[in-house]
mmCIF file with all atom_site columns, C-alpha atoms in Angstrom:
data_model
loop_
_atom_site.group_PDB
_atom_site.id
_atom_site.type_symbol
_atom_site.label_atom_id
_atom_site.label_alt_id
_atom_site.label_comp_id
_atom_site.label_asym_id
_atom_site.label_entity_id
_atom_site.label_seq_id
_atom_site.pdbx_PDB_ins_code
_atom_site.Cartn_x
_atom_site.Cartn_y
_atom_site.Cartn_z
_atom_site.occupancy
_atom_site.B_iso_or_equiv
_atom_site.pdbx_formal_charge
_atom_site.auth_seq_id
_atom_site.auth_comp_id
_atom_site.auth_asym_id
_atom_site.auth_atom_id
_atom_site.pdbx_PDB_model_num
ATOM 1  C CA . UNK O 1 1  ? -39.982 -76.836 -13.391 1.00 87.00 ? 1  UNK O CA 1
ATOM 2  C CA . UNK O 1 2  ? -42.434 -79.739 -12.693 1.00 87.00 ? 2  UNK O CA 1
ATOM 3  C CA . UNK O 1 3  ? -41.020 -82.451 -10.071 1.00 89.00 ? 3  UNK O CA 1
ATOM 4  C CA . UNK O 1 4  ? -42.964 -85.343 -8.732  1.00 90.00 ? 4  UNK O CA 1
ATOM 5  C CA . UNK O 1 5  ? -41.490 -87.582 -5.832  1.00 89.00 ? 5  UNK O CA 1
ATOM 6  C CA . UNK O 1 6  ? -42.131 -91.104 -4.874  1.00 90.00 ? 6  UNK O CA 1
ATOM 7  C CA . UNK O 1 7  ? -40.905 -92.312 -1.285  1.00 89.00 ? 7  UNK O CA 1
ATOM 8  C CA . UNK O 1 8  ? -41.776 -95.813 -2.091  1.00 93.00 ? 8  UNK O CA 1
ATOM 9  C CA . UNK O 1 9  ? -39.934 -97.002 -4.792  1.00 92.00 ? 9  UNK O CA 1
ATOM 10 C CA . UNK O 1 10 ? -42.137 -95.651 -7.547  1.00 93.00 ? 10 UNK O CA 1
ATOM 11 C CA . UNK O 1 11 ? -45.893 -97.025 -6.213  1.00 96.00 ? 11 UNK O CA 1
ATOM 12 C CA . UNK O 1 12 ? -47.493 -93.609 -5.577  1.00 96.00 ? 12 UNK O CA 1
ATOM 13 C CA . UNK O 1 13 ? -46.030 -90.009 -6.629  1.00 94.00 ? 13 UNK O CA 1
ATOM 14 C CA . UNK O 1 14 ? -46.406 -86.064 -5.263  1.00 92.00 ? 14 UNK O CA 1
ATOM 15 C CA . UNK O 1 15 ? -46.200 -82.964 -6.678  1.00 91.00 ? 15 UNK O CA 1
ATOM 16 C CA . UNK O 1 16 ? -43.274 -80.933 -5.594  1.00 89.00 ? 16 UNK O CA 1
ATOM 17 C CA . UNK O 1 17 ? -42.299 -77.128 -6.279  1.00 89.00 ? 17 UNK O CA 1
ATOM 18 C CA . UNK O 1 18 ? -38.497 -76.917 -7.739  1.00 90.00 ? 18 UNK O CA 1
ATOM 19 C CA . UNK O 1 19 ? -38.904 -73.552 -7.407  1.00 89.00 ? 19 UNK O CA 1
ATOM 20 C CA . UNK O 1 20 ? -38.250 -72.861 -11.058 1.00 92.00 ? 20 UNK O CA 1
ATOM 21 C CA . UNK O 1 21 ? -40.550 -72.044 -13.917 1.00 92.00 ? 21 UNK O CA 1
ATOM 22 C CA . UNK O 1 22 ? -37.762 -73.177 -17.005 1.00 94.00 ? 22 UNK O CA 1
ATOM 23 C CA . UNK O 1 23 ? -38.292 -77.059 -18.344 1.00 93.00 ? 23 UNK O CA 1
ATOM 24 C CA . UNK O 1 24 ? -35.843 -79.006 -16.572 1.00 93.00 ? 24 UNK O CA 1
ATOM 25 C CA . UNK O 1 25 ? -34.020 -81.596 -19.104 1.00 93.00 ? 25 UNK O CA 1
ATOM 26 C CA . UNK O 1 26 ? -31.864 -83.992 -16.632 1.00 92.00 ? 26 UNK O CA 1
ATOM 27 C CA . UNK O 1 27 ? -31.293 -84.873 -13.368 1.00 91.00 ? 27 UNK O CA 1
ATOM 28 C CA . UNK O 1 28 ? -28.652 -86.499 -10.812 1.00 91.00 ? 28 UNK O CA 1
ATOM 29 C CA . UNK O 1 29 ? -28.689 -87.938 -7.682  1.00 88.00 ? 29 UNK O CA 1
ATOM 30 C CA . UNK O 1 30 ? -26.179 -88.552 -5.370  1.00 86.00 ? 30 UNK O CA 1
ATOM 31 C CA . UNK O 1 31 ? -26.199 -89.704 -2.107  1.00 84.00 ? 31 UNK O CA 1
ATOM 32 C CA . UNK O 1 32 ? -26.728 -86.449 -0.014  1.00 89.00 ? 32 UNK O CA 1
ATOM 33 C CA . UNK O 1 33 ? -27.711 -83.914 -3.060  1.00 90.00 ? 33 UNK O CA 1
ATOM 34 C CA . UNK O 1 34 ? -30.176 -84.147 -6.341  1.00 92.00 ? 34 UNK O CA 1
ATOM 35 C CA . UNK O 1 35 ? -29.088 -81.896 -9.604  1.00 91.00 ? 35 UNK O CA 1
ATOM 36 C CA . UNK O 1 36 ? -31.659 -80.874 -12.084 1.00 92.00 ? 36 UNK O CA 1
ATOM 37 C CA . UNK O 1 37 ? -30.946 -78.754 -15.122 1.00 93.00 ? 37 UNK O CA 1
ATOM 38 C CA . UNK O 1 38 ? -32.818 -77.536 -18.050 1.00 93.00 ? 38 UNK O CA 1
ATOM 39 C CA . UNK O 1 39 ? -33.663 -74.628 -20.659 1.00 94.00 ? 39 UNK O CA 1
ATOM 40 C CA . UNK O 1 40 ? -32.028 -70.942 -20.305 1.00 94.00 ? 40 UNK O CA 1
ATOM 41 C CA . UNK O 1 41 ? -28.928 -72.124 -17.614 1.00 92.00 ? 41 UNK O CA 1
ATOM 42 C CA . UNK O 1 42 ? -31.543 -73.737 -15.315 1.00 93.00 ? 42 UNK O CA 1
ATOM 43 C CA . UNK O 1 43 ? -30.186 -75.512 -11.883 1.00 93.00 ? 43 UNK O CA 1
ATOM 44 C CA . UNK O 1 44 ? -31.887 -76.163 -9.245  1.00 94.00 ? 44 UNK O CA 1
ATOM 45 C CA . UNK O 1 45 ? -30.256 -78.444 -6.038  1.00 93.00 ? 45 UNK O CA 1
ATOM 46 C CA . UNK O 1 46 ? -32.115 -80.615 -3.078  1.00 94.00 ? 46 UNK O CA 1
ATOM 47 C CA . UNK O 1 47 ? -31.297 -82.148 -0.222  1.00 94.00 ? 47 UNK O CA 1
ATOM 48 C CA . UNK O 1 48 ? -34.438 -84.654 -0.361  1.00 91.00 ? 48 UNK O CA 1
ATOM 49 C CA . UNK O 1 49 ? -36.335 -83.522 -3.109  1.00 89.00 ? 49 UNK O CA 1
ATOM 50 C CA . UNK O 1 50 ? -38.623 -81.676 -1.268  1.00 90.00 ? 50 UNK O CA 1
ATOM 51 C CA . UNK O 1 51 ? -36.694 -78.448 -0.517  1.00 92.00 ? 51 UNK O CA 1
ATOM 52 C CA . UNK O 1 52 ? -35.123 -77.120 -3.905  1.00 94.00 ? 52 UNK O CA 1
ATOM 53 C CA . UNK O 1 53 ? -32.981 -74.261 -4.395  1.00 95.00 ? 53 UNK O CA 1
ATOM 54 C CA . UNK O 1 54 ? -32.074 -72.662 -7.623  1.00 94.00 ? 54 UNK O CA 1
ATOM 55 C CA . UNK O 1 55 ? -28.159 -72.095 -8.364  1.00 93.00 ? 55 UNK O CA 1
ATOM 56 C CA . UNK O 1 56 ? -26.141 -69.495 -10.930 1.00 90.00 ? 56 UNK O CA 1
ATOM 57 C CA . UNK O 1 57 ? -24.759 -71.713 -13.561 1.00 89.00 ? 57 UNK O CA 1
ATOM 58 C CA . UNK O 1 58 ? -23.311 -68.559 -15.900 1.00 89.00 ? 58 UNK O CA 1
ATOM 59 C CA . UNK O 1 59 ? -25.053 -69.919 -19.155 1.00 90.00 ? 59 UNK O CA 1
ATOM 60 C CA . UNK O 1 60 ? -28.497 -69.453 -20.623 1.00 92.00 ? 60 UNK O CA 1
ATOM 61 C CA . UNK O 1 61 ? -27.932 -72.025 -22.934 1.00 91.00 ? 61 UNK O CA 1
ATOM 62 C CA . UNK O 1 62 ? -30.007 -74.798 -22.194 1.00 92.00 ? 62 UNK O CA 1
ATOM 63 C CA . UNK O 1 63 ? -28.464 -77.462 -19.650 1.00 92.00 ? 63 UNK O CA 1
ATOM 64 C CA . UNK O 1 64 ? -29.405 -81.214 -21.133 1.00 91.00 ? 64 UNK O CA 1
ATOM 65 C CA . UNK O 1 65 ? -27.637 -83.612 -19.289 1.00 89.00 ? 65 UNK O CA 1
ATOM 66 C CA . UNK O 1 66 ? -25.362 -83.674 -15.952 1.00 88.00 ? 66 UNK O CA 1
ATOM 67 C CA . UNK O 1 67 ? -23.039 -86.322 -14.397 1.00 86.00 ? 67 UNK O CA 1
ATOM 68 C CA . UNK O 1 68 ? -21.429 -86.639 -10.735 1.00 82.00 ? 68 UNK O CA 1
ATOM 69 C CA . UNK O 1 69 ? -18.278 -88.257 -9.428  1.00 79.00 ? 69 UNK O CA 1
ATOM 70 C CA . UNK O 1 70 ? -15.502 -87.171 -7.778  1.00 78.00 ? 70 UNK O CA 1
ATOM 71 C CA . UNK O 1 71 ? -17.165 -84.652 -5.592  1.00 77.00 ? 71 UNK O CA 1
ATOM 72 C CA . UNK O 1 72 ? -17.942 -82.554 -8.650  1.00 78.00 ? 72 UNK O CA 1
ATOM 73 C CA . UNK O 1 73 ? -21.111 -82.349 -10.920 1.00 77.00 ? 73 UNK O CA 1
ATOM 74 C CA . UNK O 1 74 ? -20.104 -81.966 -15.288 1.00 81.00 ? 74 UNK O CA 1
ATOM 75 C CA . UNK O 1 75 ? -23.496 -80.654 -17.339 1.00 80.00 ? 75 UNK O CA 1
ATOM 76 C CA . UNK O 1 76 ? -23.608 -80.385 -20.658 1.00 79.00 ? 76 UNK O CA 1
ATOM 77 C CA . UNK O 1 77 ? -26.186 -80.036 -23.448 1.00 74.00 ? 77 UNK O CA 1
ATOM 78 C CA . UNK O 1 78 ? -26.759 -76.845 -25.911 1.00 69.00 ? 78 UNK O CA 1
ATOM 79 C CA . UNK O 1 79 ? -24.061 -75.361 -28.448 1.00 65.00 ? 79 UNK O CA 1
ATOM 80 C CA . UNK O 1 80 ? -20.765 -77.398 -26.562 1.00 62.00 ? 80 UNK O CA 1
ATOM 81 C CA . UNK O 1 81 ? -21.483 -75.159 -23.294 1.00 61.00 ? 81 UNK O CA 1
ATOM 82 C CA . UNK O 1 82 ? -20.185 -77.185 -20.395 1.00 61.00 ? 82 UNK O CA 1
ATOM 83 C CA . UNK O 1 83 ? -20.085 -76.099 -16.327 1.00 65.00 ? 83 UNK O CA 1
ATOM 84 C CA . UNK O 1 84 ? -18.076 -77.780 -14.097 1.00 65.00 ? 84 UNK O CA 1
ATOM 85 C CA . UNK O 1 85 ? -19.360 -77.479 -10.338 1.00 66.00 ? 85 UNK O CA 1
ATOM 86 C CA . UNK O 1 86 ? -17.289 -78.850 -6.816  1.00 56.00 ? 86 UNK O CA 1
#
């Protein structure tokens, strides 16, 4: 559930809670939300990647990669489980 944030384009980095204790395996951004997924059904959602709350996905299968568009978020990753989120 490690996350590290950089508000300078990458020079220096902080540690950040997510909240979770699962490995998170992928991660979106969007313009007003960040998406990070991982093992057992992880999500977790922020607003500025400070602030993170954790979400229900319905799956413990592990969550390996998500995509946004459309005002929806697709994740995919362990035995062909998909969620689709609005």
């Amino acid at each position: 559930g490690a996350v590290v944030r950089s508000a300078d384009n990458g020079v220096t980095w902080a540690a950040q809670s997510s909240g979770v204790s699962a490995n998170l395996l992928a991660l979106n951004a969007t313009s007003n939300q960040i998406l990070a997924v991982g093992a057992g059904g992880t999500v977790a959602t922020s607003p500025d990647g400070i602030t993170w709350t954790t979400r229900t996905s319905g799956t413990t299968a592990d969550l390996y990669s998500v995509l946004s568009g459309f005002s929806q978020y697709v994740v995919v990753g362990q035995g062909g489980t998909s969620i689709n989120s609005q």
